[in-house]
Amino acid sequence: MISVGLTPNARRALSRLAIATSLLLGALFLAACAASGAGGRPVAVTQLDDGCAPTVIEAIPGEKLDLRVKNETGKTYEIEGIDGTNLQEVLVPEGRERSVGFNVPDSGGTFNVKCYVPGGVSTIIEIRAGEGSAAATDDSGRNDGDASLGPSDTTVSVGLREWAIDPDTSSVAAGAIRFDAINESTTLVHEVAVIQIQEDGDLEVLGEIENLDTGESGSIVLDLTPGDYQLACLIVPGEAGSFADHYQQGMWTEFTVE
Ligand SMILES: [Cu+2]
C-alpha cells in the first residue's frame, strides 16, 4: 500500500486523485470506442471503383453500429455523416479497412452517410432506424464555424455560388490559414472543403465548412503546409436537397500554399 506513512489528508487526496484518474481513463476509453465502433454491431461497407455498398443499412433506434469500411480501390476514400448525421469523417487509404462507430439516435430516423472519393465517385448510404424513418433528419451537424477558431496568420475570403468557388487569393504563405466562406447562392446549399493534393494525385480533405445555407457564412482555421491544394464544394446528388454533383459542375479551384 503506497499510503503507508502519509497523513490522513494526504491519503484522502491520493484516493481522490486515483478516482479522478480512473474516471478520466474511463471517459477516454468510451470516447475511443465511440469513434472506432468497438463493441457495436459489425456492418460491412465496401468502397469500390463505382461507389459504396450497401446503400441502405437497416438499424434499430439506440443501436450502436460498427461500420467496417473497406476500401478495395486504388484511391483514397472518405466516409462521413451528412445532413446532420453525427458520424465522424474518416479517411480510408487504398486497400485498407477502418472501423467507424455510429450510435443510432434513440429517436430513430434516416441518417445519411456520404461515402466518396473527393472530386470523384460518391454514394449516399442511408442508415434507416425505426418507423417513419424516411423523413427524419436534423440540422444539428458540426460546422457551426466560429465556435473554436484559433488564431490565424492569413485570412482567405471565399464566395460560393452556382457553379464557382471564388477565393480572394489563390495563393498564401504556409501557416494557420483562416477561411471565411459565404454562400452567395439564393437557391442552393454549398460548402467549402480544403483539399490537399497528395503525391500520388489523390485528394485528401483536411477540413470543411459544411452545409452553408443560402446567404449563410462560416469559418475554419487550418494549419497548412506548402503544397498544391483545391478548394471545392463536395455536395453530391441526394445531399442537402441537391440534384447535382457540385464538384463535377465546376465548384472547385486550385489553391497554392507557398
Ligand atoms: Cu456547392
PDB file of C-alpha atoms and ligand atoms in Angstrom:
ATOM      1  CA  MET A   1       0.000   0.000   0.000  1.00  0.00           C
ATOM      2  CA  ILE A   2       1.560   3.262  -1.086  1.00  0.00           C
ATOM      3  CA  SER A   3      -0.167   5.370   1.562  1.00  0.00           C
ATOM      4  CA  VAL A   4       1.910   3.967   4.433  1.00  0.00           C
ATOM      5  CA  GLY A   5       3.378   6.837   6.416  1.00  0.00           C
ATOM      6  CA  LEU A   6       1.080   9.503   4.849  1.00  0.00           C
ATOM      7  CA  THR A   7      -1.146  11.790   6.873  1.00  0.00           C
ATOM      8  CA  PRO A   8      -4.926  11.169   6.626  1.00  0.00           C
ATOM      9  CA  ASN A   9      -5.260  14.291   4.486  1.00  0.00           C
ATOM     10  CA  ALA A  10      -2.622  13.102   2.059  1.00  0.00           C
ATOM     11  CA  ARG A  11      -4.299   9.698   1.895  1.00  0.00           C
ATOM     12  CA  ARG A  12      -7.642  11.314   1.070  1.00  0.00           C
ATOM     13  CA  ALA A  13      -6.029  13.460  -1.623  1.00  0.00           C
ATOM     14  CA  LEU A  14      -4.336  10.411  -3.117  1.00  0.00           C
ATOM     15  CA  SER A  15      -7.548   8.417  -3.256  1.00  0.00           C
ATOM     16  CA  ARG A  16      -9.379  11.350  -4.866  1.00  0.00           C
ATOM     17  CA  LEU A  17      -6.629  11.561  -7.455  1.00  0.00           C
ATOM     18  CA  ALA A  18      -6.951   7.832  -8.124  1.00  0.00           C
ATOM     19  CA  ILE A  19     -10.725   8.166  -8.613  1.00  0.00           C
ATOM     20  CA  ALA A  20     -10.332  11.188 -10.897  1.00  0.00           C
ATOM     21  CA  THR A  21      -7.697   9.358 -12.937  1.00  0.00           C
ATOM     22  CA  SER A  22      -9.839   6.271 -13.386  1.00  0.00           C
ATOM     23  CA  LEU A  23     -12.852   8.405 -14.362  1.00  0.00           C
ATOM     24  CA  LEU A  24     -10.729  10.218 -16.922  1.00  0.00           C
ATOM     25  CA  LEU A  25      -9.366   6.965 -18.337  1.00  0.00           C
ATOM     26  CA  GLY A  26     -12.905   5.596 -18.494  1.00  0.00           C
ATOM     27  CA  ALA A  27     -14.092   8.654 -20.402  1.00  0.00           C
ATOM     28  CA  LEU A  28     -11.179   8.449 -22.822  1.00  0.00           C
ATOM     29  CA  PHE A  29     -11.887   4.754 -23.336  1.00  0.00           C
ATOM     30  CA  LEU A  30     -15.549   5.456 -24.089  1.00  0.00           C
ATOM     31  CA  ALA A  31     -14.636   8.257 -26.496  1.00  0.00           C
ATOM     32  CA  ALA A  32     -12.226   5.969 -28.326  1.00  0.00           C
ATOM     33  CA  CYS A  33     -14.896   3.264 -28.563  1.00  0.00           C
ATOM     34  CA  ALA A  34     -17.482   5.688 -29.931  1.00  0.00           C
ATOM     35  CA  ALA A  35     -15.095   6.770 -32.667  1.00  0.00           C
ATOM     36  CA  SER A  36     -13.876   3.300 -33.590  1.00  0.00           C
ATOM     37  CA  GLY A  37     -17.157   1.457 -33.381  1.00  0.00           C
ATOM     38  CA  ALA A  38     -15.712  -1.122 -30.970  1.00  0.00           C
ATOM     39  CA  GLY A  39     -18.485  -3.116 -29.360  1.00  0.00           C
ATOM     40  CA  GLY A  40     -21.072  -2.136 -31.947  1.00  0.00           C
ATOM     41  CA  ARG A  41     -22.828  -4.447 -34.385  1.00  0.00           C
ATOM     42  CA  PRO A  42     -20.415  -5.014 -37.273  1.00  0.00           C
ATOM     43  CA  VAL A  43     -21.718  -3.881 -40.666  1.00  0.00           C
ATOM     44  CA  ALA A  44     -19.510  -4.313 -43.714  1.00  0.00           C
ATOM     45  CA  VAL A  45     -19.258  -1.330 -46.043  1.00  0.00           C
ATOM     46  CA  THR A  46     -17.243  -1.817 -49.203  1.00  0.00           C
ATOM     47  CA  GLN A  47     -15.730   1.023 -51.206  1.00  0.00           C
ATOM     48  CA  LEU A  48     -15.489   0.105 -54.881  1.00  0.00           C
ATOM     49  CA  ASP A  49     -14.481   1.928 -58.048  1.00  0.00           C
ATOM     50  CA  ASP A  50     -18.116   2.699 -58.880  1.00  0.00           C
ATOM     51  CA  GLY A  51     -19.292   3.610 -55.373  1.00  0.00           C
ATOM     52  CA  CYS A  52     -20.012   2.107 -51.969  1.00  0.00           C
ATOM     53  CA  ALA A  53     -22.192  -0.812 -50.930  1.00  0.00           C
ATOM     54  CA  PRO A  54     -24.650  -1.309 -49.366  1.00  0.00           C
ATOM     55  CA  THR A  55     -26.677   1.871 -49.944  1.00  0.00           C
ATOM     56  CA  VAL A  56     -29.165   1.068 -47.181  1.00  0.00           C
ATOM     57  CA  ILE A  57     -28.378  -0.193 -43.685  1.00  0.00           C
ATOM     58  CA  GLU A  58     -31.310  -1.211 -41.515  1.00  0.00           C
ATOM     59  CA  ALA A  59     -30.818  -0.475 -37.815  1.00  0.00           C
ATOM     60  CA  ILE A  60     -32.699  -0.203 -34.543  1.00  0.00           C
ATOM     61  CA  PRO A  61     -33.114   3.134 -32.712  1.00  0.00           C
ATOM     62  CA  GLY A  62     -30.493   3.361 -29.949  1.00  0.00           C
ATOM     63  CA  GLU A  63     -28.332   0.686 -31.532  1.00  0.00           C
ATOM     64  CA  LYS A  64     -24.571   1.044 -31.816  1.00  0.00           C
ATOM     65  CA  LEU A  65     -23.076   0.194 -35.181  1.00  0.00           C
ATOM     66  CA  ASP A  66     -19.519  -0.625 -36.079  1.00  0.00           C
ATOM     67  CA  LEU A  67     -19.126   0.170 -39.763  1.00  0.00           C
ATOM     68  CA  ARG A  68     -16.212  -1.866 -41.104  1.00  0.00           C
ATOM     69  CA  VAL A  69     -15.328   0.281 -44.046  1.00  0.00           C
ATOM     70  CA  LYS A  70     -13.075  -1.432 -46.556  1.00  0.00           C
ATOM     71  CA  ASN A  71     -11.510   0.397 -49.475  1.00  0.00           C
ATOM     72  CA  GLU A  72     -10.946  -2.032 -52.341  1.00  0.00           C
ATOM     73  CA  THR A  73      -9.847   0.633 -54.799  1.00  0.00           C
ATOM     74  CA  GLY A  74      -6.544   2.285 -55.586  1.00  0.00           C
ATOM     75  CA  LYS A  75      -7.689   5.725 -54.412  1.00  0.00           C
ATOM     76  CA  THR A  76      -8.189   7.311 -51.025  1.00  0.00           C
ATOM     77  CA  TYR A  77     -11.838   7.170 -49.975  1.00  0.00           C
ATOM     78  CA  GLU A  78     -13.681   9.084 -47.280  1.00  0.00           C
ATOM     79  CA  ILE A  79     -16.796   8.429 -45.283  1.00  0.00           C
ATOM     80  CA  GLU A  80     -18.701  10.965 -43.197  1.00  0.00           C
ATOM     81  CA  GLY A  81     -22.128  11.787 -41.847  1.00  0.00           C
ATOM     82  CA  ILE A  82     -24.057  14.477 -43.736  1.00  0.00           C
ATOM     83  CA  ASP A  83     -27.330  16.350 -43.277  1.00  0.00           C
ATOM     84  CA  GLY A  84     -26.851  16.353 -39.503  1.00  0.00           C
ATOM     85  CA  THR A  85     -25.772  12.719 -39.085  1.00  0.00           C
ATOM     86  CA  ASN A  86     -23.263  12.529 -36.260  1.00  0.00           C
ATOM     87  CA  LEU A  87     -20.720  10.201 -37.836  1.00  0.00           C
ATOM     88  CA  GLN A  88     -17.147  11.440 -37.832  1.00  0.00           C
ATOM     89  CA  GLU A  89     -15.258  11.914 -41.064  1.00  0.00           C
ATOM     90  CA  VAL A  90     -12.824   9.077 -41.637  1.00  0.00           C
ATOM     91  CA  LEU A  91     -10.272   8.726 -44.393  1.00  0.00           C
ATOM     92  CA  VAL A  92      -9.722   5.188 -45.650  1.00  0.00           C
ATOM     93  CA  PRO A  93      -6.459   4.767 -47.583  1.00  0.00           C
ATOM     94  CA  GLU A  94      -6.365   2.488 -50.620  1.00  0.00           C
ATOM     95  CA  GLY A  95      -6.634  -1.178 -49.751  1.00  0.00           C
ATOM     96  CA  ARG A  96      -7.259  -0.510 -46.035  1.00  0.00           C
ATOM     97  CA  GLU A  97     -10.130  -1.051 -43.611  1.00  0.00           C
ATOM     98  CA  ARG A  98     -11.329   1.315 -40.900  1.00  0.00           C
ATOM     99  CA  SER A  99     -13.801   0.804 -38.067  1.00  0.00           C
ATOM    100  CA  VAL A 100     -16.235   3.713 -37.769  1.00  0.00           C
ATOM    101  CA  GLY A 101     -18.730   3.922 -34.914  1.00  0.00           C
ATOM    102  CA  PHE A 102     -22.257   5.270 -35.167  1.00  0.00           C
ATOM    103  CA  ASN A 103     -24.721   5.493 -32.309  1.00  0.00           C
ATOM    104  CA  VAL A 104     -28.187   5.418 -33.846  1.00  0.00           C
ATOM    105  CA  PRO A 105     -30.190   8.100 -32.018  1.00  0.00           C
ATOM    106  CA  ASP A 106     -32.985   6.764 -29.772  1.00  0.00           C
ATOM    107  CA  SER A 107     -35.467   8.848 -31.743  1.00  0.00           C
ATOM    108  CA  GLY A 108     -34.830   6.781 -34.863  1.00  0.00           C
ATOM    109  CA  GLY A 109     -34.983   8.168 -38.385  1.00  0.00           C
ATOM    110  CA  THR A 110     -32.945   8.030 -41.546  1.00  0.00           C
ATOM    111  CA  PHE A 111     -29.324   9.093 -41.247  1.00  0.00           C
ATOM    112  CA  ASN A 112     -27.333   9.912 -44.345  1.00  0.00           C
ATOM    113  CA  VAL A 113     -23.703   8.969 -44.715  1.00  0.00           C
ATOM    114  CA  LYS A 114     -21.600  10.089 -47.647  1.00  0.00           C
ATOM    115  CA  CYS A 115     -19.042   7.598 -48.943  1.00  0.00           C
ATOM    116  CA  TYR A 116     -16.853   9.215 -51.567  1.00  0.00           C
ATOM    117  CA  VAL A 117     -13.614   9.873 -53.346  1.00  0.00           C
ATOM    118  CA  PRO A 118     -13.085  13.652 -53.110  1.00  0.00           C
ATOM    119  CA  GLY A 119     -13.920  15.054 -56.533  1.00  0.00           C
ATOM    120  CA  GLY A 120     -14.854  11.593 -57.750  1.00  0.00           C
ATOM    121  CA  VAL A 121     -17.436   8.889 -57.243  1.00  0.00           C
ATOM    122  CA  SER A 122     -19.868   9.182 -54.347  1.00  0.00           C
ATOM    123  CA  THR A 123     -22.637   7.199 -52.724  1.00  0.00           C
ATOM    124  CA  ILE A 124     -25.155   8.220 -50.092  1.00  0.00           C
ATOM    125  CA  ILE A 125     -25.709   5.396 -47.631  1.00  0.00           C
ATOM    126  CA  GLU A 126     -28.970   5.575 -45.686  1.00  0.00           C
ATOM    127  CA  ILE A 127     -28.992   4.184 -42.165  1.00  0.00           C
ATOM    128  CA  ARG A 128     -32.693   3.566 -41.514  1.00  0.00           C
ATOM    129  CA  ALA A 129     -33.907   3.058 -37.987  1.00  0.00           C
ATOM    130  CA  GLY A 130     -37.489   2.606 -36.876  1.00  0.00           C
ATOM    131  CA  GLU A 131     -40.881   3.684 -38.147  1.00  0.00           C
ATOM    132  CA  GLY A 132     -41.256   6.672 -40.403  1.00  0.00           C
ATOM    133  CA  SER A 133     -37.533   6.733 -40.918  1.00  0.00           C
ATOM    134  CA  ALA A 134     -37.830   8.188 -44.402  1.00  0.00           C
ATOM    135  CA  ALA A 135     -38.002  11.826 -43.417  1.00  0.00           C
ATOM    136  CA  ALA A 136     -36.332  12.449 -40.104  1.00  0.00           C
ATOM    137  CA  THR A 137     -33.127  14.411 -40.301  1.00  0.00           C
ATOM    138  CA  ASP A 138     -31.946  17.288 -38.237  1.00  0.00           C
ATOM    139  CA  ASP A 139     -29.736  20.256 -38.855  1.00  0.00           C
ATOM    140  CA  SER A 140     -27.558  19.923 -35.814  1.00  0.00           C
ATOM    141  CA  GLY A 141     -24.433  18.916 -37.725  1.00  0.00           C
ATOM    142  CA  ARG A 142     -20.973  20.129 -36.805  1.00  0.00           C
ATOM    143  CA  ASN A 143     -19.908  23.064 -38.871  1.00  0.00           C
ATOM    144  CA  ASP A 144     -21.205  25.952 -36.975  1.00  0.00           C
ATOM    145  CA  GLY A 145     -17.931  27.516 -37.720  1.00  0.00           C
ATOM    146  CA  ASP A 146     -16.709  30.167 -35.384  1.00  0.00           C
ATOM    147  CA  ALA A 147     -17.034  28.258 -32.105  1.00  0.00           C
ATOM    148  CA  SER A 148     -13.455  27.118 -31.648  1.00  0.00           C
ATOM    149  CA  LEU A 149     -11.383  29.089 -34.109  1.00  0.00           C
ATOM    150  CA  GLY A 150      -7.813  29.650 -33.047  1.00  0.00           C
ATOM    151  CA  PRO A 151      -5.564  32.491 -34.141  1.00  0.00           C
ATOM    152  CA  SER A 152      -4.610  32.692 -37.802  1.00  0.00           C
ATOM    153  CA  ASP A 153      -1.817  34.185 -39.910  1.00  0.00           C
ATOM    154  CA  THR A 154      -3.803  34.828 -43.065  1.00  0.00           C
ATOM    155  CA  THR A 155      -7.488  35.103 -43.915  1.00  0.00           C
ATOM    156  CA  VAL A 156      -8.936  33.995 -47.230  1.00  0.00           C
ATOM    157  CA  SER A 157     -12.472  35.073 -48.136  1.00  0.00           C
ATOM    158  CA  VAL A 158     -14.323  32.604 -50.302  1.00  0.00           C
ATOM    159  CA  GLY A 159     -17.508  33.240 -52.280  1.00  0.00           C
ATOM    160  CA  LEU A 160     -19.736  30.298 -53.245  1.00  0.00           C
ATOM    161  CA  ARG A 161     -22.393  30.148 -55.934  1.00  0.00           C
ATOM    162  CA  GLU A 162     -23.504  28.040 -58.923  1.00  0.00           C
ATOM    163  CA  TRP A 163     -21.050  26.869 -60.082  1.00  0.00           C
ATOM    164  CA  ALA A 164     -17.942  28.506 -58.805  1.00  0.00           C
ATOM    165  CA  ILE A 165     -15.675  28.865 -55.801  1.00  0.00           C
ATOM    166  CA  ASP A 166     -14.129  32.265 -55.636  1.00  0.00           C
ATOM    167  CA  PRO A 167     -11.320  32.863 -53.112  1.00  0.00           C
ATOM    168  CA  ASP A 168      -9.958  36.403 -52.930  1.00  0.00           C
ATOM    169  CA  THR A 169      -6.489  34.957 -53.407  1.00  0.00           C
ATOM    170  CA  SER A 170      -5.287  31.729 -54.971  1.00  0.00           C
ATOM    171  CA  SER A 171      -2.055  31.509 -53.014  1.00  0.00           C
ATOM    172  CA  VAL A 172      -0.991  32.030 -49.399  1.00  0.00           C
ATOM    173  CA  ALA A 173       2.125  31.530 -47.279  1.00  0.00           C
ATOM    174  CA  ALA A 174       2.150  28.391 -45.132  1.00  0.00           C
ATOM    175  CA  GLY A 175       0.760  28.751 -41.627  1.00  0.00           C
ATOM    176  CA  ALA A 176      -2.565  28.965 -39.857  1.00  0.00           C
ATOM    177  CA  ILE A 177      -4.969  29.913 -42.611  1.00  0.00           C
ATOM    178  CA  ARG A 178      -8.462  31.134 -41.847  1.00  0.00           C
ATOM    179  CA  PHE A 179     -11.126  30.622 -44.494  1.00  0.00           C
ATOM    180  CA  ASP A 180     -14.233  32.793 -44.297  1.00  0.00           C
ATOM    181  CA  ALA A 181     -16.824  31.442 -46.710  1.00  0.00           C
ATOM    182  CA  ILE A 182     -20.122  32.960 -47.723  1.00  0.00           C
ATOM    183  CA  ASN A 183     -22.784  31.207 -49.719  1.00  0.00           C
ATOM    184  CA  GLU A 184     -23.904  33.812 -52.230  1.00  0.00           C
ATOM    185  CA  SER A 185     -26.473  31.496 -53.785  1.00  0.00           C
ATOM    186  CA  THR A 186     -30.154  32.295 -53.395  1.00  0.00           C
ATOM    187  CA  THR A 187     -31.235  28.731 -54.032  1.00  0.00           C
ATOM    188  CA  LEU A 188     -28.690  26.074 -53.056  1.00  0.00           C
ATOM    189  CA  VAL A 189     -26.722  24.898 -50.048  1.00  0.00           C
ATOM    190  CA  HIS A 190     -22.960  24.912 -50.637  1.00  0.00           C
ATOM    191  CA  GLU A 191     -19.815  24.089 -48.700  1.00  0.00           C
ATOM    192  CA  VAL A 192     -16.056  24.508 -48.918  1.00  0.00           C
ATOM    193  CA  ALA A 193     -13.617  21.653 -48.488  1.00  0.00           C
ATOM    194  CA  VAL A 194      -9.910  22.398 -48.207  1.00  0.00           C
ATOM    195  CA  ILE A 195      -8.246  19.551 -50.051  1.00  0.00           C
ATOM    196  CA  GLN A 196      -4.579  18.708 -50.210  1.00  0.00           C
ATOM    197  CA  ILE A 197      -3.327  17.020 -53.377  1.00  0.00           C
ATOM    198  CA  GLN A 198      -1.176  14.065 -52.382  1.00  0.00           C
ATOM    199  CA  GLU A 199       1.980  12.949 -54.174  1.00  0.00           C
ATOM    200  CA  ASP A 200       0.066  10.116 -55.838  1.00  0.00           C
ATOM    201  CA  GLY A 201      -2.589  12.573 -57.055  1.00  0.00           C
ATOM    202  CA  ASP A 202      -5.216  11.532 -54.506  1.00  0.00           C
ATOM    203  CA  LEU A 203      -7.212  14.288 -52.866  1.00  0.00           C
ATOM    204  CA  GLU A 204      -7.326  14.429 -49.082  1.00  0.00           C
ATOM    205  CA  VAL A 205      -9.884  16.606 -47.340  1.00  0.00           C
ATOM    206  CA  LEU A 206      -8.206  18.480 -44.477  1.00  0.00           C
ATOM    207  CA  GLY A 207     -11.224  20.411 -43.295  1.00  0.00           C
ATOM    208  CA  GLU A 208     -14.641  21.631 -44.365  1.00  0.00           C
ATOM    209  CA  ILE A 209     -17.128  24.386 -43.787  1.00  0.00           C
ATOM    210  CA  GLU A 210     -20.202  22.321 -44.426  1.00  0.00           C
ATOM    211  CA  ASN A 211     -23.806  22.905 -45.349  1.00  0.00           C
ATOM    212  CA  LEU A 212     -23.893  26.670 -45.659  1.00  0.00           C
ATOM    213  CA  ASP A 213     -27.467  27.656 -46.311  1.00  0.00           C
ATOM    214  CA  THR A 214     -28.259  30.429 -48.788  1.00  0.00           C
ATOM    215  CA  GLY A 215     -26.716  33.684 -47.576  1.00  0.00           C
ATOM    216  CA  GLU A 216     -25.014  31.949 -44.653  1.00  0.00           C
ATOM    217  CA  SER A 217     -21.324  32.250 -43.809  1.00  0.00           C
ATOM    218  CA  GLY A 218     -18.891  30.122 -41.847  1.00  0.00           C
ATOM    219  CA  SER A 219     -15.208  29.903 -40.976  1.00  0.00           C
ATOM    220  CA  ILE A 220     -12.469  27.405 -40.308  1.00  0.00           C
ATOM    221  CA  VAL A 221      -8.776  27.692 -39.406  1.00  0.00           C
ATOM    222  CA  LEU A 222      -6.359  25.072 -40.717  1.00  0.00           C
ATOM    223  CA  ASP A 223      -2.595  24.690 -40.417  1.00  0.00           C
ATOM    224  CA  LEU A 224      -1.446  24.317 -43.991  1.00  0.00           C
ATOM    225  CA  THR A 225       1.987  23.233 -45.188  1.00  0.00           C
ATOM    226  CA  PRO A 226       3.388  24.158 -48.607  1.00  0.00           C
ATOM    227  CA  GLY A 227       1.839  22.255 -51.473  1.00  0.00           C
ATOM    228  CA  ASP A 228      -0.920  22.071 -54.026  1.00  0.00           C
ATOM    229  CA  TYR A 229      -4.469  22.273 -52.814  1.00  0.00           C
ATOM    230  CA  GLN A 230      -8.001  22.637 -54.075  1.00  0.00           C
ATOM    231  CA  LEU A 231     -10.936  24.461 -52.596  1.00  0.00           C
ATOM    232  CA  ALA A 232     -14.063  22.577 -53.560  1.00  0.00           C
ATOM    233  CA  CYS A 233     -17.727  22.045 -52.882  1.00  0.00           C
ATOM    234  CA  LEU A 234     -18.264  18.306 -52.475  1.00  0.00           C
ATOM    235  CA  ILE A 235     -22.051  18.235 -52.273  1.00  0.00           C
ATOM    236  CA  VAL A 236     -23.396  15.303 -54.251  1.00  0.00           C
ATOM    237  CA  PRO A 237     -26.832  14.304 -55.541  1.00  0.00           C
ATOM    238  CA  GLY A 238     -29.015  13.349 -52.605  1.00  0.00           C
ATOM    239  CA  GLU A 239     -27.135  15.583 -50.158  1.00  0.00           C
ATOM    240  CA  ALA A 240     -28.614  18.824 -48.789  1.00  0.00           C
ATOM    241  CA  GLY A 241     -31.503  18.674 -51.242  1.00  0.00           C
ATOM    242  CA  SER A 242     -29.205  18.803 -54.256  1.00  0.00           C
ATOM    243  CA  PHE A 243     -29.686  17.000 -57.538  1.00  0.00           C
ATOM    244  CA  ALA A 244     -26.259  17.967 -58.858  1.00  0.00           C
ATOM    245  CA  ASP A 245     -22.690  16.931 -58.184  1.00  0.00           C
ATOM    246  CA  HIS A 246     -21.269  20.349 -57.378  1.00  0.00           C
ATOM    247  CA  TYR A 247     -17.645  19.392 -57.984  1.00  0.00           C
ATOM    248  CA  GLN A 248     -18.485  17.994 -61.418  1.00  0.00           C
ATOM    249  CA  GLN A 249     -20.399  21.211 -62.143  1.00  0.00           C
ATOM    250  CA  GLY A 250     -17.184  23.136 -61.661  1.00  0.00           C
ATOM    251  CA  MET A 251     -17.231  24.100 -57.994  1.00  0.00           C
ATOM    252  CA  TRP A 252     -13.522  23.693 -57.385  1.00  0.00           C
ATOM    253  CA  THR A 253     -10.456  25.826 -57.838  1.00  0.00           C
ATOM    254  CA  GLU A 254      -6.726  25.398 -57.487  1.00  0.00           C
ATOM    255  CA  PHE A 255      -5.100  26.862 -54.407  1.00  0.00           C
ATOM    256  CA  THR A 256      -1.409  27.034 -53.561  1.00  0.00           C
ATOM    257  CA  VAL A 257       0.368  27.199 -50.213  1.00  0.00           C
ATOM    258  CA  GLU A 258       3.911  28.528 -50.601  1.00  0.00           C
TER     259      GLU A 258
HETATM  260 CU    CU B   1     -21.967  23.563 -53.918  1.00  0.00          CU
END
